[in-house]
mmCIF file of C-alpha atoms in Angstrom:
data_model
loop_
_atom_site.group_PDB
_atom_site.id
_atom_site.type_symbol
_atom_site.label_atom_id
_atom_site.label_comp_id
_atom_site.label_asym_id
_atom_site.label_seq_id
_atom_site.Cartn_x
_atom_site.Cartn_y
_atom_site.Cartn_z
ATOM 1 C CA MET A 1 -88.384 -9.990 8.998
ATOM 2 C CA ALA A 2 -92.107 -9.128 9.144
ATOM 3 C CA THR A 3 -93.983 -8.927 5.881
ATOM 4 C CA VAL A 4 -95.313 -5.458 5.090
ATOM 5 C CA THR A 5 -98.823 -5.615 3.672
ATOM 6 C CA ALA A 6 -99.633 -2.972 1.075
ATOM 7 C CA ALA A 7 -102.602 -0.748 1.856
ATOM 8 C CA THR A 8 -105.740 -1.558 -0.109
ATOM 9 C CA SER A 9 -108.114 0.849 -1.800
ATOM 10 C CA PHE A 10 -111.525 0.275 -3.350
ATOM 11 C CA VAL A 11 -112.721 2.666 -6.047
ATOM 12 C CA THR A 12 -116.195 3.018 -7.519
ATOM 13 C CA GLY A 13 -116.513 4.761 -10.864
ATOM 14 C CA ALA A 14 -113.057 3.315 -11.446
ATOM 15 C CA ALA A 15 -113.316 3.179 -15.245
ATOM 16 C CA GLY A 16 -114.189 6.850 -15.584
ATOM 17 C CA PHE A 17 -112.126 9.949 -16.256
ATOM 18 C CA LEU A 18 -111.327 10.702 -12.618
ATOM 19 C CA GLY A 19 -111.410 7.060 -11.525
ATOM 20 C CA THR A 20 -108.604 5.906 -13.824
ATOM 21 C CA GLU A 21 -106.446 8.870 -12.788
ATOM 22 C CA LEU A 22 -107.097 8.065 -9.132
ATOM 23 C CA ILE A 23 -106.029 4.459 -9.696
ATOM 24 C CA LYS A 24 -102.725 5.653 -11.173
ATOM 25 C CA VAL A 25 -102.058 7.955 -8.214
ATOM 26 C CA LEU A 26 -102.850 5.193 -5.716
ATOM 27 C CA THR A 27 -100.773 2.509 -7.435
ATOM 28 C CA ASP A 28 -97.840 4.918 -7.693
ATOM 29 C CA ARG A 29 -98.030 5.131 -3.884
ATOM 30 C CA GLY A 30 -97.895 1.349 -3.567
ATOM 31 C CA HIS A 31 -101.575 0.694 -2.912
ATOM 32 C CA ARG A 32 -103.288 -2.446 -4.076
ATOM 33 C CA VAL A 33 -106.376 -1.091 -5.813
ATOM 34 C CA VAL A 34 -109.635 -2.833 -6.640
ATOM 35 C CA GLY A 35 -111.915 -0.983 -9.049
ATOM 36 C CA LEU A 36 -115.632 -1.609 -9.520
ATOM 37 C CA ALA A 37 -116.551 -2.106 -13.181
ATOM 38 C CA PRO A 38 -120.099 -2.537 -14.545
ATOM 39 C CA SER A 39 -119.062 -4.064 -17.891
ATOM 40 C CA PRO A 40 -116.205 -6.010 -19.529
ATOM 41 C CA GLU A 41 -115.172 -2.846 -21.395
ATOM 42 C CA ALA A 42 -115.023 -0.895 -18.140
ATOM 43 C CA ALA A 43 -113.094 -3.725 -16.492
ATOM 44 C CA GLU A 44 -110.454 -3.529 -19.204
ATOM 45 C CA ARG A 45 -110.023 0.231 -18.612
ATOM 46 C CA VAL A 46 -109.640 -0.444 -14.898
ATOM 47 C CA ARG A 47 -106.953 -3.059 -15.548
ATOM 48 C CA GLN A 48 -105.109 -0.784 -17.975
ATOM 49 C CA ALA A 49 -105.029 1.908 -15.296
ATOM 50 C CA GLY A 50 -103.311 -0.551 -12.951
ATOM 51 C CA ALA A 51 -106.054 -1.928 -10.700
ATOM 52 C CA THR A 52 -107.756 -5.260 -10.223
ATOM 53 C CA ALA A 53 -111.248 -5.110 -11.709
ATOM 54 C CA VAL A 54 -114.270 -6.571 -9.949
ATOM 55 C CA MET A 55 -117.499 -6.807 -11.899
ATOM 56 C CA GLY A 56 -120.581 -5.334 -10.330
ATOM 57 C CA ASP A 57 -123.209 -2.624 -10.371
ATOM 58 C CA LEU A 58 -123.740 -0.183 -7.516
ATOM 59 C CA LEU A 59 -127.468 -0.530 -8.067
ATOM 60 C CA GLU A 60 -127.341 -4.251 -7.295
ATOM 61 C CA PRO A 61 -125.999 -5.926 -4.126
ATOM 62 C CA GLY A 62 -123.510 -8.656 -4.925
ATOM 63 C CA PRO A 63 -120.062 -10.184 -4.352
ATOM 64 C CA TRP A 64 -118.463 -6.841 -5.194
ATOM 65 C CA GLN A 65 -119.496 -5.644 -1.715
ATOM 66 C CA ASP A 66 -116.996 -8.034 -0.127
ATOM 67 C CA GLU A 67 -114.193 -6.311 -2.049
ATOM 68 C CA ALA A 68 -115.280 -2.932 -0.683
ATOM 69 C CA ALA A 69 -113.845 -3.842 2.738
ATOM 70 C CA ALA A 70 -110.593 -1.976 2.058
ATOM 71 C CA ASP A 71 -108.402 0.408 4.045
ATOM 72 C CA TRP A 72 -109.525 3.334 1.911
ATOM 73 C CA VAL A 73 -112.761 3.556 -0.078
ATOM 74 C CA PHE A 74 -113.240 6.167 -2.771
ATOM 75 C CA HIS A 75 -116.804 6.622 -3.937
ATOM 76 C CA LEU A 76 -117.085 8.355 -7.312
ATOM 77 C CA PRO A 77 -120.785 8.197 -8.224
ATOM 78 C CA PRO A 78 -121.417 8.334 -11.974
ATOM 79 C CA HIS A 79 -121.885 11.858 -13.280
ATOM 80 C CA PRO A 80 -125.314 12.356 -14.836
ATOM 81 C CA PHE A 81 -124.322 14.896 -17.484
ATOM 82 C CA ASP A 82 -123.568 12.617 -20.423
ATOM 83 C CA GLY A 83 -124.470 15.121 -23.140
ATOM 84 C CA SER A 84 -128.132 14.203 -23.434
ATOM 85 C CA ARG A 85 -130.952 16.537 -22.450
ATOM 86 C CA LEU A 86 -131.552 16.444 -18.717
ATOM 87 C CA THR A 87 -135.239 16.647 -17.878
ATOM 88 C CA ARG A 88 -136.655 17.030 -14.386
ATOM 89 C CA ARG A 89 -138.053 13.506 -14.481
ATOM 90 C CA ARG A 90 -134.676 12.069 -15.443
ATOM 91 C CA ALA A 91 -132.919 14.126 -12.766
ATOM 92 C CA GLU A 92 -135.292 12.813 -10.116
ATOM 93 C CA SER A 93 -134.670 9.261 -11.311
ATOM 94 C CA ILE A 94 -130.902 9.832 -11.100
ATOM 95 C CA ALA A 95 -131.321 11.199 -7.573
ATOM 96 C CA ARG A 96 -133.229 8.112 -6.431
ATOM 97 C CA ALA A 97 -130.610 5.848 -7.985
ATOM 98 C CA ARG A 98 -127.827 7.809 -6.242
ATOM 99 C CA VAL A 99 -129.373 7.128 -2.835
ATOM 100 C CA GLN A 100 -129.657 3.437 -3.634
ATOM 101 C CA MET A 101 -126.076 3.172 -4.904
ATOM 102 C CA ASP A 102 -124.683 4.992 -1.890
ATOM 103 C CA SER A 103 -126.647 2.766 0.460
ATOM 104 C CA HIS A 104 -125.338 -0.433 -1.130
ATOM 105 C CA LEU A 105 -121.748 0.754 -0.729
ATOM 106 C CA LEU A 106 -121.896 2.415 2.692
ATOM 107 C CA ASP A 107 -123.883 -0.410 4.267
ATOM 108 C CA ALA A 108 -121.298 -2.885 2.923
ATOM 109 C CA VAL A 109 -118.355 -1.117 4.587
ATOM 110 C CA ALA A 110 -120.119 -0.090 7.810
ATOM 111 C CA ALA A 111 -118.828 -3.042 9.847
ATOM 112 C CA GLY A 112 -115.500 -3.442 8.077
ATOM 113 C CA PRO A 113 -111.919 -2.280 8.681
ATOM 114 C CA THR A 114 -112.181 0.836 6.511
ATOM 115 C CA GLN A 115 -110.089 3.707 7.852
ATOM 116 C CA ARG A 116 -111.434 6.403 5.542
ATOM 117 C CA ILE A 117 -114.188 6.816 2.956
ATOM 118 C CA VAL A 118 -113.812 9.663 0.500
ATOM 119 C CA TYR A 119 -117.198 10.540 -0.976
ATOM 120 C CA VAL A 120 -117.064 12.685 -4.107
ATOM 121 C CA ALA A 121 -120.027 15.032 -4.452
ATOM 122 C CA ASP A 122 -121.040 17.685 -6.948
ATOM 123 C CA ALA A 123 -120.290 21.281 -5.963
ATOM 124 C CA GLY A 124 -123.566 22.227 -7.646
ATOM 125 C CA TYR A 125 -125.162 21.285 -4.334
ATOM 126 C CA TYR A 126 -124.158 24.701 -2.980
ATOM 127 C CA GLY A 127 -126.026 26.504 -5.752
ATOM 128 C CA PRO A 128 -125.105 29.912 -7.179
ATOM 129 C CA THR A 129 -122.496 31.692 -5.094
ATOM 130 C CA GLY A 130 -122.050 34.995 -6.863
ATOM 131 C CA PRO A 131 -118.571 36.250 -7.866
ATOM 132 C CA ARG A 132 -116.966 35.906 -4.421
ATOM 133 C CA PRO A 133 -115.667 32.517 -3.235
ATOM 134 C CA ILE A 134 -117.505 30.716 -0.475
ATOM 135 C CA THR A 135 -116.193 28.201 2.036
ATOM 136 C CA GLU A 136 -117.661 24.817 2.865
ATOM 137 C CA ASP A 137 -119.448 26.320 5.860
ATOM 138 C CA ALA A 138 -121.579 28.615 3.711
ATOM 139 C CA PRO A 139 -125.284 27.697 3.785
ATOM 140 C CA PRO A 140 -126.171 25.889 0.552
ATOM 141 C CA ARG A 141 -128.617 27.550 -1.829
ATOM 142 C CA PRO A 142 -129.180 24.567 -4.111
ATOM 143 C CA CYS A 143 -130.571 25.029 -7.585
ATOM 144 C CA ALA A 144 -132.717 22.372 -9.251
ATOM 145 C CA TRP A 145 -129.843 19.912 -9.639
ATOM 146 C CA GLY A 146 -128.546 20.691 -6.157
ATOM 147 C CA ARG A 147 -131.919 19.845 -4.676
ATOM 148 C CA CYS A 148 -131.727 16.469 -6.399
ATOM 149 C CA LEU A 149 -128.503 15.815 -4.456
ATOM 150 C CA LEU A 150 -130.043 16.543 -1.058
ATOM 151 C CA PRO A 151 -131.379 13.029 -0.297
ATOM 152 C CA ALA A 152 -127.995 11.417 -0.988
ATOM 153 C CA LEU A 153 -126.070 13.957 1.079
ATOM 154 C CA ASP A 154 -128.572 13.672 3.925
ATOM 155 C CA GLN A 155 -127.992 9.927 3.879
ATOM 156 C CA VAL A 156 -124.230 10.485 4.005
ATOM 157 C CA GLU A 157 -124.687 12.708 7.054
ATOM 158 C CA GLY A 158 -126.649 9.910 8.715
ATOM 159 C CA HIS A 159 -123.764 7.494 8.162
ATOM 160 C CA VAL A 160 -121.321 10.064 9.568
ATOM 161 C CA ILE A 161 -123.423 10.375 12.717
ATOM 162 C CA ALA A 162 -123.444 6.575 12.941
ATOM 163 C CA GLY A 163 -119.638 6.620 13.001
ATOM 164 C CA LEU A 164 -118.511 5.970 9.429
ATOM 165 C CA PRO A 165 -115.233 7.867 8.718
ATOM 166 C CA ILE A 166 -116.533 9.724 5.666
ATOM 167 C CA VAL A 167 -114.798 12.753 4.173
ATOM 168 C CA THR A 168 -116.841 14.552 1.516
ATOM 169 C CA ALA A 169 -115.034 16.172 -1.424
ATOM 170 C CA PHE A 170 -116.936 18.678 -3.534
ATOM 171 C CA ALA A 171 -115.086 18.788 -6.845
ATOM 172 C CA GLY A 172 -115.200 21.750 -9.193
ATOM 173 C CA TRP A 173 -114.966 21.552 -12.991
ATOM 174 C CA VAL A 174 -112.507 18.684 -13.494
ATOM 175 C CA TYR A 175 -110.656 19.054 -16.800
ATOM 176 C CA GLY A 176 -107.939 17.131 -18.619
ATOM 177 C CA ASN A 177 -107.466 14.872 -21.617
ATOM 178 C CA GLY A 178 -110.765 13.040 -21.377
ATOM 179 C CA SER A 179 -114.451 13.157 -20.506
ATOM 180 C CA TRP A 180 -116.406 16.355 -21.237
ATOM 181 C CA PHE A 181 -113.224 18.340 -21.858
ATOM 182 C CA ARG A 182 -112.089 16.101 -24.695
ATOM 183 C CA GLU A 183 -115.573 15.929 -26.201
ATOM 184 C CA ARG A 184 -116.545 19.590 -25.796
ATOM 185 C CA VAL A 185 -113.193 21.368 -26.130
ATOM 186 C CA ILE A 186 -110.262 19.313 -27.433
ATOM 187 C CA GLU A 187 -111.952 17.505 -30.308
ATOM 188 C CA PRO A 188 -113.913 20.432 -31.791
ATOM 189 C CA VAL A 189 -111.009 22.884 -31.444
ATOM 190 C CA MET A 190 -108.503 20.492 -33.043
ATOM 191 C CA ALA A 191 -110.944 19.634 -35.851
ATOM 192 C CA GLY A 192 -111.931 23.247 -36.509
ATOM 193 C CA ARG A 193 -115.535 22.670 -35.465
ATOM 194 C CA ARG A 194 -117.608 25.077 -33.439
ATOM 195 C CA VAL A 195 -117.479 24.997 -29.648
ATOM 196 C CA LEU A 196 -120.841 25.271 -27.937
ATOM 197 C CA GLN A 197 -120.974 28.185 -25.483
ATOM 198 C CA PHE A 198 -123.932 29.460 -23.497
ATOM 199 C CA GLY A 199 -124.439 33.159 -22.910
ATOM 200 C CA ALA A 200 -122.192 36.027 -23.851
ATOM 201 C CA LYS A 201 -119.394 35.661 -21.286
ATOM 202 C CA GLY A 202 -119.917 32.358 -19.533
ATOM 203 C CA SER A 203 -120.426 31.813 -15.837
ATOM 204 C CA TRP A 204 -117.674 31.926 -13.224
ATOM 205 C CA VAL A 205 -116.534 28.427 -12.236
ATOM 206 C CA SER A 206 -113.799 26.865 -10.114
ATOM 207 C CA PRO A 207 -111.700 24.389 -12.142
ATOM 208 C CA ILE A 208 -109.242 21.680 -11.148
ATOM 209 C CA HIS A 209 -106.938 19.523 -13.256
ATOM 210 C CA VAL A 210 -107.863 15.838 -13.122
ATOM 211 C CA HIS A 211 -104.450 14.831 -11.743
ATOM 212 C CA ASP A 212 -104.672 17.382 -8.950
ATOM 213 C CA CYS A 213 -108.208 16.264 -8.195
ATOM 214 C CA ALA A 214 -107.082 12.635 -7.873
ATOM 215 C CA ARG A 215 -104.175 13.703 -5.657
ATOM 216 C CA ALA A 216 -106.540 15.782 -3.532
ATOM 217 C CA LEU A 217 -108.774 12.763 -2.929
ATOM 218 C CA VAL A 218 -105.804 10.720 -1.751
ATOM 219 C CA HIS A 219 -104.697 13.610 0.461
ATOM 220 C CA LEU A 220 -108.164 13.696 2.012
ATOM 221 C CA ALA A 221 -107.965 9.976 2.717
ATOM 222 C CA GLU A 222 -104.739 10.655 4.605
ATOM 223 C CA ARG A 223 -105.501 13.931 6.355
ATOM 224 C CA GLY A 224 -109.154 14.811 5.920
ATOM 225 C CA GLU A 225 -111.271 15.170 9.031
ATOM 226 C CA PRO A 226 -114.005 12.496 9.276
ATOM 227 C CA GLY A 227 -117.328 14.242 8.796
ATOM 228 C CA GLY A 228 -115.565 17.173 7.106
ATOM 229 C CA ARG A 229 -116.344 18.767 3.765
ATOM 230 C CA TYR A 230 -113.653 20.030 1.392
ATOM 231 C CA PHE A 231 -113.769 21.916 -1.904
ATOM 232 C CA ALA A 232 -111.378 20.386 -4.462
ATOM 233 C CA VAL A 233 -110.775 23.394 -6.706
ATOM 234 C CA ASN A 234 -108.014 25.706 -7.876
ATOM 235 C CA ARG A 235 -107.569 29.013 -6.122
ATOM 236 C CA ASP A 236 -108.495 31.207 -9.106
ATOM 237 C CA PRO A 237 -111.960 30.996 -10.709
ATOM 238 C CA ILE A 238 -112.331 31.358 -14.456
ATOM 239 C CA ARG A 239 -115.062 32.134 -16.939
ATOM 240 C CA LEU A 240 -116.440 28.887 -18.346
ATOM 241 C CA HIS A 241 -115.604 30.114 -21.863
ATOM 242 C CA GLU A 242 -111.909 30.355 -20.918
ATOM 243 C CA PHE A 243 -111.491 26.587 -21.193
ATOM 244 C CA ALA A 244 -111.884 26.644 -24.977
ATOM 245 C CA GLY A 245 -110.251 30.042 -25.494
ATOM 246 C CA ALA A 246 -107.112 29.149 -23.565
ATOM 247 C CA PHE A 247 -106.834 25.714 -25.178
ATOM 248 C CA ALA A 248 -107.164 27.196 -28.671
ATOM 249 C CA ARG A 249 -104.467 29.762 -27.868
ATOM 250 C CA LEU A 250 -102.023 27.150 -26.580
ATOM 251 C CA THR A 251 -102.552 24.913 -29.623
ATOM 252 C CA ASN A 252 -102.431 27.813 -32.109
ATOM 253 C CA ARG A 253 -105.907 26.966 -33.368
ATOM 254 C CA HIS A 254 -108.627 29.360 -34.461
ATOM 255 C CA LEU A 255 -111.533 29.182 -32.047
ATOM 256 C CA ARG A 256 -114.904 28.854 -33.717
ATOM 257 C CA VAL A 257 -117.858 29.298 -31.393
ATOM 258 C CA TRP A 258 -121.582 28.688 -31.509
ATOM 259 C CA HIS A 259 -123.044 31.151 -29.030
ATOM 260 C CA VAL A 260 -126.305 29.839 -27.621
ATOM 261 C CA PRO A 261 -128.457 32.535 -25.965
ATOM 262 C CA ARG A 262 -129.208 31.804 -22.343
ATOM 263 C CA ALA A 263 -132.922 31.516 -23.019
ATOM 264 C CA VAL A 264 -132.357 28.970 -25.797
ATOM 265 C CA ALA A 265 -130.095 26.833 -23.603
ATOM 266 C CA ARG A 266 -133.141 25.491 -21.755
ATOM 267 C CA LEU A 267 -134.413 24.028 -25.009
ATOM 268 C CA VAL A 268 -131.047 22.635 -26.112
ATOM 269 C CA ILE A 269 -129.847 20.901 -22.931
ATOM 270 C CA GLY A 270 -132.882 21.074 -20.644
ATOM 271 C CA PRO A 271 -133.748 23.486 -17.834
ATOM 272 C CA ILE A 272 -131.781 21.725 -15.087
ATOM 273 C CA LEU A 273 -128.478 21.517 -16.957
ATOM 274 C CA ALA A 274 -128.956 25.030 -18.383
ATOM 275 C CA GLU A 275 -129.298 26.405 -14.870
ATOM 276 C CA TYR A 276 -126.279 24.374 -13.751
ATOM 277 C CA VAL A 277 -123.894 25.718 -16.418
ATOM 278 C CA GLN A 278 -125.134 29.302 -16.169
ATOM 279 C CA ASN A 279 -124.714 29.725 -12.402
ATOM 280 C CA ASP A 280 -121.622 31.381 -10.941
ATOM 281 C CA VAL A 281 -120.106 28.809 -8.583
ATOM 282 C CA VAL A 282 -116.920 30.170 -7.017
ATOM 283 C CA LEU A 283 -115.370 28.105 -4.232
ATOM 284 C CA SER A 284 -112.483 28.605 -1.816
ATOM 285 C CA ASN A 285 -109.887 25.861 -1.324
ATOM 286 C CA ILE A 286 -108.499 27.339 1.898
ATOM 287 C CA ARG A 287 -109.593 24.303 3.923
ATOM 288 C CA LEU A 288 -107.897 21.846 1.542
ATOM 289 C CA ARG A 289 -104.701 23.904 1.532
ATOM 290 C CA GLY A 290 -104.948 24.212 5.297
ATOM 291 C CA ILE A 291 -104.344 20.463 5.699
ATOM 292 C CA GLY A 292 -101.216 20.652 3.573
ATOM 293 C CA PHE A 293 -102.366 20.005 0.006
ATOM 294 C CA ARG A 294 -100.257 21.621 -2.733
ATOM 295 C CA PHE A 295 -101.332 21.826 -6.352
ATOM 296 C CA ARG A 296 -99.208 20.602 -9.221
ATOM 297 C CA TYR A 297 -101.281 22.637 -11.690
ATOM 298 C CA PRO A 298 -102.491 25.622 -9.656
ATOM 299 C CA THR A 299 -103.650 27.643 -12.686
ATOM 300 C CA LEU A 300 -105.648 26.847 -15.803
ATOM 301 C CA ASP A 301 -102.698 27.814 -18.008
ATOM 302 C CA LEU A 302 -100.360 25.307 -16.319
ATOM 303 C CA GLY A 303 -102.994 22.597 -16.425
ATOM 304 C CA LEU A 304 -103.760 23.118 -20.092
ATOM 305 C CA ARG A 305 -100.070 23.077 -20.945
ATOM 306 C CA GLN A 306 -99.955 19.575 -19.477
ATOM 307 C CA VAL A 307 -102.977 18.599 -21.583
ATOM 308 C CA VAL A 308 -101.404 19.969 -24.765
ATOM 309 C CA GLY A 309 -98.113 18.240 -23.956
ATOM 310 C CA ALA A 310 -99.936 14.933 -23.514
ATOM 311 C CA LEU A 311 -101.526 15.364 -26.946
ATOM 312 C CA ASP A 312 -98.105 15.844 -28.527
ATOM 313 C CA ALA A 313 -96.535 12.896 -26.689
#
């Protein structure tokens, strides 16, 4: 009887919020997963999620590039919004680093056996959309942060033209029990501290539960069109303030809020991040659903119920 070889996947950003969830989804499907880890602590998180950890830094060529020659490659560049103030100079530095990191990965897999590369990009590239959802074919109107993404996305387009099977996923606001959502919503609400909110109502955003986002990336590896762009978001947009309000309601906690006027937000978190969180970005997932993807948590309420249940487990 012939031996069946398990498919292999390589994941960058593997120790992060979305990366660890993606590893779990892939291993549940029988994939052998290798995750890139920049530190021993990150490597341990990768192993706990179920993958083999390989040490390396996207900014530096090295032996990790040999491991990238997998059937599927998932590129999750590190998110720049770590809570610190984002200045224009720092944003430009992040943008230059993004181009370098992408180049080190994409050049390494260009001549290999990779069947699909799923590149995760920031939906902020499309800029403010207004209250009506746009599709991936809408002309981008990038804000300051979106313009910082242009060089990296232009480079991706060059690799697509050269024949790399890249599918680009633009993820919305990914929430769940971790990352910004734990720090900015779960922990302050559960501890009775104030939740930071900008403006009176909050901008319109398109959310997605972290598990659905990970599943969507795998679905794109299977069925996404090479060279295609897909929004990974729920169908219904929400006000940004609804994250904390809905979580407080489901946990029977009193919501305490620190309302930061829009003008003051530029001083608190920097002009680039202030613009980012105050723009309405409403995206349509019709293309993702059109290739057969079905959400497990199609609404914020269902997704937050899973989060609350995980806290009680």
